[in-house]
């Protein structure tokens, strides 16, 4: 992340000077900082709502039932979470919500899952293997129906927009599987540092 | 087909909420207290991720404003032409991992430039629909618990994004 952060900003400054766009760059820089705060503030309400709902499910024992059902297959991907049922059920909810295209609901579950994994993490600033696996499959963005893209195609008058559903599903499945593959391979290379 | 899938995705949220509440009623747990207790964290989490979001959103915004993508597009266009990939889609390949709202904007641009039924539009739509904004997801999820060392999470995510792009190009050629 260090290199990506430095690299992005350095390249930007150099390119902006070459392109004569320094004023736009500075302007965007200031606007983006306040936009970040707006995005975070926008998350408060929806986050509070779903965290509330999750807590009801936890209090009534529904989370426990759910995690029992989903435990076996998920433990194959997350072997470190043997004794962490909360994390397992939140990961399962996150993946299901994402697959259904409910990204608003998926984020709070994902953050809850991260918190559950953080409880067992000996070094609170380093990501654990399970966290990396969870993040990698999340960035692959597995989704059954790409609702927002379909909406854009429909409003722009594409004929038969549903023809993109099957190719998208194939590609996203491949991306999902490759993310899982890469994260497991890299886990060996990175070791436990 | 789409109609049923859309119906399913609009119904699924109320169904989840219904299940949670009915189960709580059945178990006689304190739904209201639990809800308020859980919802408290919403504010803390949102505040906690602000520094992470500022870092990544500023870096990405600077990158987009600098015109670096135009320079890259000029350099790569002969290669893309050779591979018969529409040059317009390069921007979307680059922005996909960086910013969600930007990607939807670029998709609209491509539709305006090349038409709603062009190959470029379909390819861009498949790319947009098939992946997530890797950097945003990483900042939010890791930021919420204060993880600063991302270890192999980002390399794996980026490699998967690249694999997805290549797959999108191949699959789209088969389908369209």
PDB file of N, CA, C and O in Angstrom, chain A residues 41-71:
ATOM      1  N   UNK A  41     -19.548   9.902   5.881  1.00  0.00           N
ATOM      2  CA  UNK A  41     -20.757  10.345   6.589  1.00  0.00           C
ATOM      3  C   UNK A  41     -21.990   9.664   6.005  1.00  0.00           C
ATOM      4  O   UNK A  41     -22.905   9.292   6.733  1.00  0.00           O
ATOM      5  N   UNK A  42     -21.989   9.503   4.682  1.00  0.00           N
ATOM      6  CA  UNK A  42     -23.119   8.857   4.025  1.00  0.00           C
ATOM      7  C   UNK A  42     -23.293   7.417   4.460  1.00  0.00           C
ATOM      8  O   UNK A  42     -24.377   6.846   4.352  1.00  0.00           O
ATOM      9  N   UNK A  43     -22.213   6.823   4.939  1.00  0.00           N
ATOM     10  CA  UNK A  43     -22.279   5.424   5.357  1.00  0.00           C
ATOM     11  C   UNK A  43     -22.921   5.262   6.738  1.00  0.00           C
ATOM     12  O   UNK A  43     -23.402   4.186   7.073  1.00  0.00           O
ATOM     13  N   UNK A  44     -22.918   6.345   7.546  1.00  0.00           N
ATOM     14  CA  UNK A  44     -23.322   6.211   8.956  1.00  0.00           C
ATOM     15  C   UNK A  44     -24.705   5.590   9.104  1.00  0.00           C
ATOM     16  O   UNK A  44     -24.879   4.601   9.813  1.00  0.00           O
ATOM     17  N   UNK A  45     -25.689   6.149   8.396  1.00  0.00           N
ATOM     18  CA  UNK A  45     -27.067   5.709   8.584  1.00  0.00           C
ATOM     19  C   UNK A  45     -27.269   4.250   8.225  1.00  0.00           C
ATOM     20  O   UNK A  45     -27.758   3.452   9.033  1.00  0.00           O
ATOM     21  N   UNK A  46     -26.871   3.901   6.995  1.00  0.00           N
ATOM     22  CA  UNK A  46     -27.094   2.543   6.503  1.00  0.00           C
ATOM     23  C   UNK A  46     -26.304   1.533   7.333  1.00  0.00           C
ATOM     24  O   UNK A  46     -26.760   0.441   7.637  1.00  0.00           O
ATOM     25  N   UNK A  47     -25.122   1.976   7.748  1.00  0.00           N
ATOM     26  CA  UNK A  47     -24.267   1.119   8.564  1.00  0.00           C
ATOM     27  C   UNK A  47     -24.938   0.860   9.915  1.00  0.00           C
ATOM     28  O   UNK A  47     -25.017  -0.270  10.379  1.00  0.00           O
ATOM     29  N   UNK A  48     -25.431   1.933  10.545  1.00  0.00           N
ATOM     30  CA  UNK A  48     -26.092   1.810  11.844  1.00  0.00           C
ATOM     31  C   UNK A  48     -27.282   0.866  11.729  1.00  0.00           C
ATOM     32  O   UNK A  48     -27.480  -0.018  12.562  1.00  0.00           O
ATOM     33  N   UNK A  49     -28.079   1.023  10.659  1.00  0.00           N
ATOM     34  CA  UNK A  49     -29.264   0.188  10.492  1.00  0.00           C
ATOM     35  C   UNK A  49     -28.896  -1.293  10.418  1.00  0.00           C
ATOM     36  O   UNK A  49     -29.446  -2.115  11.152  1.00  0.00           O
ATOM     37  N   UNK A  50     -27.929  -1.624   9.563  1.00  0.00           N
ATOM     38  CA  UNK A  50     -27.613  -3.039   9.383  1.00  0.00           C
ATOM     39  C   UNK A  50     -26.874  -3.629  10.580  1.00  0.00           C
ATOM     40  O   UNK A  50     -27.091  -4.778  10.936  1.00  0.00           O
ATOM     41  N   UNK A  51     -26.024  -2.811  11.200  1.00  0.00           N
ATOM     42  CA  UNK A  51     -25.351  -3.315  12.404  1.00  0.00           C
ATOM     43  C   UNK A  51     -26.380  -3.593  13.490  1.00  0.00           C
ATOM     44  O   UNK A  51     -26.264  -4.555  14.244  1.00  0.00           O
ATOM     45  N   UNK A  52     -27.426  -2.758  13.538  1.00  0.00           N
ATOM     46  CA  UNK A  52     -28.522  -2.990  14.477  1.00  0.00           C
ATOM     47  C   UNK A  52     -29.212  -4.310  14.185  1.00  0.00           C
ATOM     48  O   UNK A  52     -29.444  -5.133  15.073  1.00  0.00           O
ATOM     49  N   UNK A  53     -29.523  -4.533  12.900  1.00  0.00           N
ATOM     50  CA  UNK A  53     -30.187  -5.771  12.485  1.00  0.00           C
ATOM     51  C   UNK A  53     -29.324  -7.001  12.808  1.00  0.00           C
ATOM     52  O   UNK A  53     -29.828  -8.009  13.302  1.00  0.00           O
ATOM     53  N   UNK A  54     -28.030  -6.876  12.502  1.00  0.00           N
ATOM     54  CA  UNK A  54     -27.124  -7.996  12.771  1.00  0.00           C
ATOM     55  C   UNK A  54     -27.124  -8.311  14.255  1.00  0.00           C
ATOM     56  O   UNK A  54     -27.120  -9.474  14.668  1.00  0.00           O
ATOM     57  N   UNK A  55     -27.159  -7.259  15.078  1.00  0.00           N
ATOM     58  CA  UNK A  55     -27.120  -7.465  16.528  1.00  0.00           C
ATOM     59  C   UNK A  55     -28.384  -8.163  17.039  1.00  0.00           C
ATOM     60  O   UNK A  55     -28.317  -8.952  17.973  1.00  0.00           O
ATOM     61  N   UNK A  56     -29.524  -7.875  16.407  1.00  0.00           N
ATOM     62  CA  UNK A  56     -30.753  -8.595  16.771  1.00  0.00           C
ATOM     63  C   UNK A  56     -30.570 -10.087  16.460  1.00  0.00           C
ATOM     64  O   UNK A  56     -30.863 -10.956  17.287  1.00  0.00           O
ATOM     65  N   UNK A  57     -30.048 -10.355  15.251  1.00  0.00           N
ATOM     66  CA  UNK A  57     -29.846 -11.743  14.824  1.00  0.00           C
ATOM     67  C   UNK A  57     -28.877 -12.462  15.755  1.00  0.00           C
ATOM     68  O   UNK A  57     -29.013 -13.648  16.043  1.00  0.00           O
ATOM     69  N   UNK A  58     -27.907 -11.707  16.248  1.00  0.00           N
ATOM     70  CA  UNK A  58     -26.926 -12.289  17.153  1.00  0.00           C
ATOM     71  C   UNK A  58     -27.571 -12.582  18.510  1.00  0.00           C
ATOM     72  O   UNK A  58     -27.398 -13.666  19.068  1.00  0.00           O
ATOM     73  N   UNK A  59     -28.361 -11.615  18.987  1.00  0.00           N
ATOM     74  CA  UNK A  59     -29.017 -11.754  20.288  1.00  0.00           C
ATOM     75  C   UNK A  59     -29.997 -12.917  20.329  1.00  0.00           C
ATOM     76  O   UNK A  59     -30.147 -13.591  21.343  1.00  0.00           O
ATOM     77  N   UNK A  60     -30.683 -13.162  19.198  1.00  0.00           N
ATOM     78  CA  UNK A  60     -31.694 -14.226  19.190  1.00  0.00           C
ATOM     79  C   UNK A  60     -31.083 -15.582  18.857  1.00  0.00           C
ATOM     80  O   UNK A  60     -31.772 -16.593  18.909  1.00  0.00           O
ATOM     81  N   UNK A  61     -29.802 -15.598  18.501  1.00  0.00           N
ATOM     82  CA  UNK A  61     -29.153 -16.869  18.193  1.00  0.00           C
ATOM     83  C   UNK A  61     -29.263 -17.275  16.740  1.00  0.00           C
ATOM     84  O   UNK A  61     -28.825 -18.348  16.342  1.00  0.00           O
ATOM     85  N   UNK A  62     -29.829 -16.387  15.893  1.00  0.00           N
ATOM     86  CA  UNK A  62     -29.974 -16.711  14.474  1.00  0.00           C
ATOM     87  C   UNK A  62     -28.617 -16.817  13.783  1.00  0.00           C
ATOM     88  O   UNK A  62     -28.399 -17.675  12.923  1.00  0.00           O
ATOM     89  N   UNK A  63     -27.689 -15.926  14.186  1.00  0.00           N
ATOM     90  CA  UNK A  63     -26.345 -15.949  13.605  1.00  0.00           C
ATOM     91  C   UNK A  63     -25.690 -17.309  13.815  1.00  0.00           C
ATOM     92  O   UNK A  63     -25.030 -17.833  12.931  1.00  0.00           O
ATOM     93  N   UNK A  64     -25.914 -17.845  15.017  1.00  0.00           N
ATOM     94  CA  UNK A  64     -25.310 -19.128  15.378  1.00  0.00           C
ATOM     95  C   UNK A  64     -25.810 -20.245  14.460  1.00  0.00           C
ATOM     96  O   UNK A  64     -25.026 -21.044  13.946  1.00  0.00           O
ATOM     97  N   UNK A  65     -27.144 -20.266  14.256  1.00  0.00           N
ATOM     98  CA  UNK A  65     -27.744 -21.282  13.387  1.00  0.00           C
ATOM     99  C   UNK A  65     -27.173 -21.171  11.987  1.00  0.00           C
ATOM    100  O   UNK A  65     -26.760 -22.156  11.372  1.00  0.00           O
ATOM    101  N   UNK A  66     -27.135 -19.925  11.507  1.00  0.00           N
ATOM    102  CA  UNK A  66     -26.645 -19.677  10.151  1.00  0.00           C
ATOM    103  C   UNK A  66     -25.195 -20.117   9.990  1.00  0.00           C
ATOM    104  O   UNK A  66     -24.826 -20.742   9.001  1.00  0.00           O
ATOM    105  N   UNK A  67     -24.385 -19.802  10.992  1.00  0.00           N
ATOM    106  CA  UNK A  67     -22.966 -20.129  10.859  1.00  0.00           C
ATOM    107  C   UNK A  67     -22.736 -21.635  10.926  1.00  0.00           C
ATOM    108  O   UNK A  67     -21.802 -22.159  10.332  1.00  0.00           O
ATOM    109  N   UNK A  68     -23.627 -22.350  11.622  1.00  0.00           N
ATOM    110  CA  UNK A  68     -23.498 -23.809  11.683  1.00  0.00           C
ATOM    111  C   UNK A  68     -23.700 -24.423  10.307  1.00  0.00           C
ATOM    112  O   UNK A  68     -23.018 -25.377   9.924  1.00  0.00           O
ATOM    113  N   UNK A  69     -24.687 -23.869   9.572  1.00  0.00           N
ATOM    114  CA  UNK A  69     -24.985 -24.403   8.236  1.00  0.00           C
ATOM    115  C   UNK A  69     -23.815 -24.161   7.283  1.00  0.00           C
ATOM    116  O   UNK A  69     -23.413 -25.036   6.521  1.00  0.00           O
ATOM    117  N   UNK A  70     -23.252 -22.944   7.363  1.00  0.00           N
ATOM    118  CA  UNK A  70     -22.300 -22.506   6.346  1.00  0.00           C
ATOM    119  C   UNK A  70     -20.855 -22.830   6.736  1.00  0.00           C
ATOM    120  O   UNK A  70     -19.936 -22.692   5.947  1.00  0.00           O
ATOM    121  N   UNK A  71     -20.678 -23.289   7.978  1.00  0.00           N
ATOM    122  CA  UNK A  71     -19.353 -23.448   8.561  1.00  0.00           C
ATOM    123  C   UNK A  71     -18.404 -24.329   7.759  1.00  0.00           C
ATOM    124  O   UNK A  71     -17.309 -23.911   7.397  1.00  0.00           O
TER     125      UNK A  71
END
